[in-house]
Coordinates of C-alpha atoms in Angstrom, one line a residue:
X1 CA 16.6 -28.1 7.8
X2 CA 18.4 -29.3 4.6
X3 CA 20.4 -26.5 2.9
X4 CA 19.4 -23.8 5.3
X5 CA 20.5 -22.4 8.6
X6 CA 18.7 -20.2 11.1
X7 CA 20.4 -17.2 12.4
X8 CA 19.2 -14.8 15.1
X9 CA 20.4 -11.2 14.7
X10 CA 19.4 -7.6 15.0
X11 CA 17.9 -5.6 12.1
X12 CA 17.0 -2.0 12.8
X13 CA 16.6 -2.9 16.4
X14 CA 14.2 -5.8 15.8
X15 CA 15.4 -9.2 16.9
X16 CA 14.4 -11.9 14.4
X17 CA 15.1 -15.4 13.3
X18 CA 15.7 -15.6 9.6
X19 CA 16.5 -18.4 7.2
X20 CA 19.8 -17.8 5.5
X21 CA 20.5 -19.7 2.3
X22 CA 24.0 -21.0 2.2
X23 CA 26.4 -19.2 -0.2
X24 CA 27.1 -22.6 -1.9
X25 CA 23.7 -22.4 -3.5
X26 CA 24.7 -19.2 -5.3
X27 CA 22.0 -17.1 -3.6
X28 CA 22.7 -13.7 -2.1
X29 CA 23.2 -13.4 1.6
X30 CA 23.5 -10.2 3.7
X31 CA 24.0 -9.5 7.3
X32 CA 22.5 -6.4 9.0
X33 CA 21.5 -4.4 5.9
X34 CA 21.5 -0.6 6.3
X35 CA 18.3 1.4 6.1
X36 CA 19.4 2.5 2.7
X37 CA 19.7 -1.1 1.6
X38 CA 16.3 -1.8 3.0
X39 CA 14.6 1.1 1.3
X40 CA 16.1 0.8 -2.2
X41 CA 14.7 -2.6 -3.3
X42 CA 11.3 -2.0 -1.8
X43 CA 10.5 1.5 -3.1
X44 CA 11.8 0.9 -6.6
X45 CA 8.9 0.4 -9.1
X46 CA 8.2 -3.2 -10.0
X47 CA 9.8 -2.6 -13.5
X48 CA 13.1 -1.7 -11.8
X49 CA 13.4 -4.7 -9.5
X50 CA 15.4 -7.7 -10.6
X51 CA 13.7 -10.9 -9.5
X52 CA 14.2 -12.5 -13.0
X53 CA 16.4 -15.3 -11.7
X54 CA 14.0 -16.2 -8.8
X55 CA 12.3 -18.9 -10.8
X56 CA 15.5 -20.6 -11.8
X57 CA 16.8 -20.4 -8.2
X58 CA 13.7 -21.9 -6.8
X59 CA 13.7 -24.6 -9.4
X60 CA 17.2 -25.7 -8.4
X61 CA 16.3 -25.8 -4.8
X62 CA 13.1 -27.8 -5.4
X63 CA 15.0 -30.4 -7.4
X64 CA 17.5 -30.7 -4.6
X65 CA 14.7 -31.3 -2.1
X66 CA 15.5 -28.2 -0.1
X67 CA 13.0 -26.5 2.3
X68 CA 13.1 -22.8 2.2
X69 CA 11.9 -20.4 5.0
X70 CA 10.7 -17.2 3.5
X71 CA 10.5 -14.0 5.5
X72 CA 6.8 -13.4 4.9
X73 CA 3.6 -15.3 5.9
X74 CA 2.2 -16.1 2.4
X75 CA 2.4 -19.4 0.7
X76 CA 3.7 -18.9 -2.8
X77 CA 1.8 -20.7 -5.5
X78 CA 3.8 -20.2 -8.7
X79 CA 4.8 -23.2 -10.8
X80 CA 8.2 -23.1 -9.1
X81 CA 7.0 -22.7 -5.6
X82 CA 3.8 -24.8 -5.1
X83 CA 5.4 -27.1 -2.7
X84 CA 7.3 -24.5 -0.7
X85 CA 5.6 -23.4 2.6
X86 CA 6.5 -20.2 4.3
X87 CA 7.9 -21.1 7.7
X88 CA 8.7 -17.7 9.2
X89 CA 6.9 -14.4 9.4
X90 CA 8.4 -11.0 8.6
X91 CA 8.3 -8.5 11.5
X92 CA 8.2 -4.8 10.6
X93 CA 11.6 -3.6 9.5
X94 CA 13.3 -6.9 8.8
X95 CA 14.5 -7.8 5.3
X96 CA 17.4 -10.1 5.1
X97 CA 18.5 -10.4 1.4
X98 CA 17.6 -9.8 -2.2
X99 CA 16.3 -13.4 -2.6
X100 CA 13.7 -12.8 0.2
X101 CA 12.6 -9.6 -1.4
X102 CA 12.3 -11.2 -4.8
X103 CA 10.1 -14.0 -3.5
X104 CA 7.9 -11.4 -1.8
X105 CA 7.5 -9.4 -5.0
X106 CA 6.8 -12.5 -7.0
X107 CA 4.0 -13.5 -4.6
X108 CA 2.5 -10.0 -4.7
X109 CA 2.6 -9.9 -8.5
X110 CA 0.9 -13.2 -8.8
X111 CA -2.0 -12.1 -6.6
X112 CA -2.3 -8.9 -8.6
X113 CA -2.6 -10.8 -11.8
X114 CA -5.2 -13.2 -10.4
X115 CA -7.3 -10.2 -9.0
X116 CA -7.1 -8.4 -12.3
X117 CA -8.8 -11.2 -14.1
X118 CA -11.4 -11.5 -11.3
X119 CA -12.3 -7.9 -11.3
X120 CA -12.4 -7.7 -15.1
X121 CA -15.4 -10.1 -14.9
X122 CA -17.4 -7.7 -12.8
X123 CA -20.3 -5.7 -14.4
X124 CA -20.4 -1.9 -14.1
X125 CA -23.7 -2.3 -12.4
X126 CA -22.2 -4.4 -9.6
X127 CA -19.4 -1.9 -9.1
X128 CA -21.8 1.0 -8.9
X129 CA -24.1 -0.8 -6.6
X130 CA -21.3 -1.7 -4.2
X131 CA -19.9 1.8 -4.4
X132 CA -23.3 3.2 -3.3
X133 CA -23.4 0.8 -0.3
X134 CA -19.9 2.0 0.8
X135 CA -20.9 5.6 0.4
X136 CA -24.0 5.2 2.5
X137 CA -22.0 3.4 5.2
X138 CA -19.3 6.1 5.2
X139 CA -21.7 9.0 5.6
X140 CA -22.5 8.0 9.2
X141 CA -19.1 6.3 10.0
X142 CA -17.7 8.1 13.0
X143 CA -14.0 8.3 11.8
X144 CA -15.2 9.9 8.6
X145 CA -17.8 12.2 10.2
X146 CA -15.2 13.5 12.8
X147 CA -12.3 13.9 10.3
X148 CA -11.6 17.5 9.2
X149 CA -8.9 16.7 6.6
X150 CA -9.6 13.7 4.5
X151 CA -7.6 12.1 1.7
X152 CA -9.8 10.4 -0.9
X153 CA -8.4 8.4 -3.9
X154 CA -10.0 9.2 -7.2
X155 CA -11.2 6.1 -8.9
X156 CA -10.4 4.3 -12.1
X157 CA -13.5 3.9 -14.3
X158 CA -13.9 0.2 -13.1
X159 CA -12.5 -2.5 -10.9
X160 CA -12.6 -0.6 -7.7
X161 CA -15.0 1.4 -5.5
X162 CA -16.1 4.6 -7.2
X163 CA -15.5 7.6 -4.9
X164 CA -17.2 10.4 -6.8
X165 CA -20.1 10.6 -4.4
X166 CA -17.7 10.5 -1.4
X167 CA -15.7 13.4 -2.7
X168 CA -18.8 15.5 -3.4
X169 CA -20.3 14.7 0.0
X170 CA -17.1 15.5 1.8
X171 CA -16.8 18.9 0.1
X172 CA -20.5 19.7 0.8
X173 CA -19.9 18.8 4.5
X174 CA -17.1 21.4 4.8
X175 CA -14.2 19.0 5.0
X176 CA -10.8 19.7 3.6
X177 CA -10.5 17.2 0.8
X178 CA -7.1 16.1 -0.4
X179 CA -6.5 13.9 -3.5
X180 CA -3.4 12.1 -4.7
X181 CA -0.9 13.9 -7.0
X182 CA 2.1 12.1 -8.5
X183 CA 5.2 13.9 -9.4
X184 CA 9.0 13.6 -9.8
X185 CA 10.8 13.2 -6.5
X186 CA 12.8 16.4 -5.8
X187 CA 15.2 14.3 -3.7
X188 CA 17.6 12.4 -5.9
X189 CA 19.1 9.2 -4.4
X190 CA 19.4 5.6 -5.6
X191 CA 17.6 4.6 -2.4
X192 CA 14.5 6.7 -3.1
X193 CA 11.8 6.3 -5.7
X194 CA 11.9 8.5 -8.9
X195 CA 8.2 9.4 -8.6
X196 CA 6.4 10.1 -5.4
X197 CA 2.9 10.9 -4.3
X198 CA 1.7 14.0 -2.4
X199 CA -1.9 14.9 -1.3
X200 CA -3.2 18.2 -2.6
X201 CA -6.4 20.0 -1.5
X202 CA -9.4 20.5 -3.8
X203 CA -10.6 24.1 -3.6
X204 CA -14.3 23.4 -4.1
X205 CA -16.8 21.4 -6.1
X206 CA -16.1 23.4 -9.3
X207 CA -12.4 22.7 -8.9
X208 CA -13.1 18.9 -8.6
X209 CA -15.4 18.9 -11.6
X210 CA -12.8 20.6 -13.6
X211 CA -10.2 17.9 -13.2
X212 CA -9.2 16.2 -16.4
X213 CA -8.9 12.4 -16.7
X214 CA -5.4 10.9 -17.2
X215 CA -4.6 8.0 -19.5
X216 CA -6.2 5.6 -17.0
X217 CA -9.4 7.6 -16.8
X218 CA -8.6 8.9 -13.3
X219 CA -9.4 12.6 -12.7
X220 CA -6.1 14.3 -12.1
X221 CA -4.6 17.5 -10.7
X222 CA -3.2 19.9 -13.3
X223 CA 0.5 20.3 -12.4
X224 CA 0.3 24.0 -13.2
X225 CA -2.1 24.6 -10.3
X226 CA -0.2 22.6 -7.6
X227 CA 1.8 25.6 -6.4
X228 CA -1.5 27.4 -5.6
X229 CA -2.8 24.6 -3.5
X230 CA -2.5 23.4 0.1
X231 CA -0.6 20.2 0.2
X232 CA 0.9 17.8 2.7
X233 CA 4.5 18.2 1.6
X234 CA 4.4 21.7 0.4
X235 CA 6.8 24.4 1.8
X236 CA 6.0 27.6 3.8
X237 CA 3.3 29.0 1.5
X238 CA 0.2 31.1 1.8
X239 CA -1.8 27.8 2.3
X240 CA 0.2 26.9 5.4
X241 CA 1.2 23.6 3.9
X242 CA 4.2 23.3 6.3
X243 CA 1.8 22.4 9.1
X244 CA -0.7 20.3 7.1
X245 CA -1.4 16.8 8.3
X246 CA -4.3 14.4 7.4
X247 CA -6.9 12.9 9.8
X248 CA -8.1 10.1 7.6
X249 CA -6.9 8.5 4.4
X250 CA -9.4 6.4 2.3
X251 CA -7.2 4.0 0.4
X252 CA -7.6 1.9 -2.7
X253 CA -6.0 -1.5 -3.1
X254 CA -6.0 -4.6 -5.3
X255 CA -6.7 -7.2 -2.5
X256 CA -7.3 -7.2 1.2
X257 CA -7.5 -9.8 3.9
X258 CA -7.3 -10.4 7.7
X259 CA -4.2 -11.9 9.2
X260 CA -5.4 -15.1 11.0
X261 CA -2.6 -14.8 13.6
X262 CA -3.3 -11.3 14.9
X263 CA -6.4 -10.0 13.1
X264 CA -4.5 -7.2 11.3
X265 CA -6.1 -6.0 8.1
X266 CA -3.7 -6.4 5.2
X267 CA -3.6 -4.5 1.9
X268 CA -2.0 -5.3 -1.4
X269 CA -1.4 -2.2 -3.5
X270 CA -0.7 -1.8 -7.2
X271 CA 3.0 -2.3 -6.8
X272 CA 4.4 1.2 -7.1
X273 CA 4.9 1.9 -3.4
X274 CA 3.3 5.4 -3.6
X275 CA 1.2 5.0 -0.5
X276 CA 3.9 3.2 1.5
X277 CA 6.4 6.0 0.9
X278 CA 3.8 8.7 1.5
X279 CA 2.8 7.2 4.8
X280 CA 6.4 7.0 5.9
X281 CA 6.9 10.7 5.1
X282 CA 3.6 11.7 6.8
X283 CA 4.6 9.8 9.9
X284 CA 8.0 11.6 10.0
X285 CA 6.3 15.0 9.5
X286 CA 3.8 14.2 12.3
X287 CA 6.7 13.5 14.6
X288 CA 8.5 16.7 13.7
X289 CA 5.4 18.6 14.5
X290 CA 5.0 16.8 17.8
X291 CA 1.6 15.2 16.8
X292 CA 2.5 11.5 17.1
X293 CA -0.3 10.9 19.6
X294 CA -3.0 11.2 17.0
X295 CA -1.8 9.3 13.9
X296 CA -3.7 9.5 10.6
X297 CA -6.3 6.8 10.3
X298 CA -6.1 4.4 7.4
X299 CA -9.3 2.9 6.0
X300 CA -9.5 0.8 2.8
X301 CA -12.5 0.9 0.5
X302 CA -13.0 -2.3 -1.4
X303 CA -15.4 -4.3 -3.5
X304 CA -16.5 -7.6 -1.9
X305 CA -14.6 -9.5 -4.6
X306 CA -11.3 -7.8 -3.4
X307 CA -11.5 -9.3 0.1
X308 CA -9.9 -12.7 0.4
X309 CA -11.3 -15.4 2.6
X310 CA -8.8 -17.8 4.2
X311 CA -9.7 -20.5 1.6
X312 CA -8.8 -18.1 -1.3
X313 CA -5.2 -17.4 -0.1
X314 CA -3.4 -14.6 1.7
X315 CA -2.1 -11.2 1.1
X316 CA 1.7 -11.3 1.3
X317 CA 3.1 -8.4 3.2
X318 CA 6.6 -6.8 3.6
X319 CA 8.2 -4.6 6.2
X320 CA 6.8 -1.3 4.8
X321 CA 3.2 -2.6 4.3
X322 CA 1.2 -0.9 7.0
X323 CA -1.9 -2.6 8.4
X324 CA -5.1 -0.7 8.1
X325 CA -7.3 0.7 10.8
X326 CA -10.4 -0.7 9.0
X327 CA -11.9 -1.8 5.8
X328 CA -15.4 -1.0 4.3
X329 CA -16.7 -3.5 1.8
X330 CA -19.2 -3.3 -0.9
X331 CA -21.5 -5.7 0.9
X332 CA -21.8 -3.3 3.8
X333 CA -19.4 -5.0 6.1
X334 CA -16.9 -3.0 8.1
X335 CA -13.8 -4.9 9.1
X336 CA -11.8 -3.7 12.1
X337 CA -8.7 -5.2 13.9
X338 CA -9.3 -6.6 17.3
X339 CA -8.0 -3.5 19.2
X340 CA -10.4 -1.3 17.3
X341 CA -13.5 -3.3 18.1

């Protein structure tokens, strides 16, 4: 393959074939990156990443007639990459270099932009109608019915499933309801994000109704009350946060699809990595408490317009993007991976 060589090597215990761009092209190459090197570029916010030179690099390669194998399964469609087909897939845990990560980030950002325009065209009536369908499906959905501790995202005013009815029903059903809370990361390291997400418990319906909207219109927890609440990553407190784990997380997203190769349900988030990092920490806490046998279930809630058919493209995924256990759509469909059916 012109301009590229394939190398088989070990990355975090996963054997993988990766395309390595030759140093003569002026693109970065790395062998066997450490876990810190893997975490740093992915968990940094989009604004802190540095893929600015990606377009120029791709343009040079295209003019030279080079073929490039990217370590993800999506086909990039920017003006610099329309003719470049992804030739390899990215197994979990494998990132080879900054160029690969930059190409992945570029593909994700392009899809986010396209979906933003698509969702802005939706009427409030359509969003509310689909939200009601999802709520009615969820009320009798076994994973939701059985769950005792449920995390529910609190919605933006538009462009996604509205979860107000879900939160109210869960509280009325006696479930422990946890909602996202963003805060500064107490752990300071260049390899870790500056801001992280925890899940904190709502006390009751009055507590939920007293939440104030943030600048995006999302009901938000008052930071002054967090120390009084049960939370997933709280310390040894009166609420027993040190032993708190979730049964079910209802997740938002920008776009979703199904991997045609293995049936996995893929999710594109908003690009900040909050859920990815939270899930990594939740998994580690579960292991520490000896509860790996019953991992938290991950279900996406989405408008029909957020689900991509094969003809519409694909959701690009990286090594820290976890597949979902299911997806409930605004048209009433429930998508499940093959193993769950």
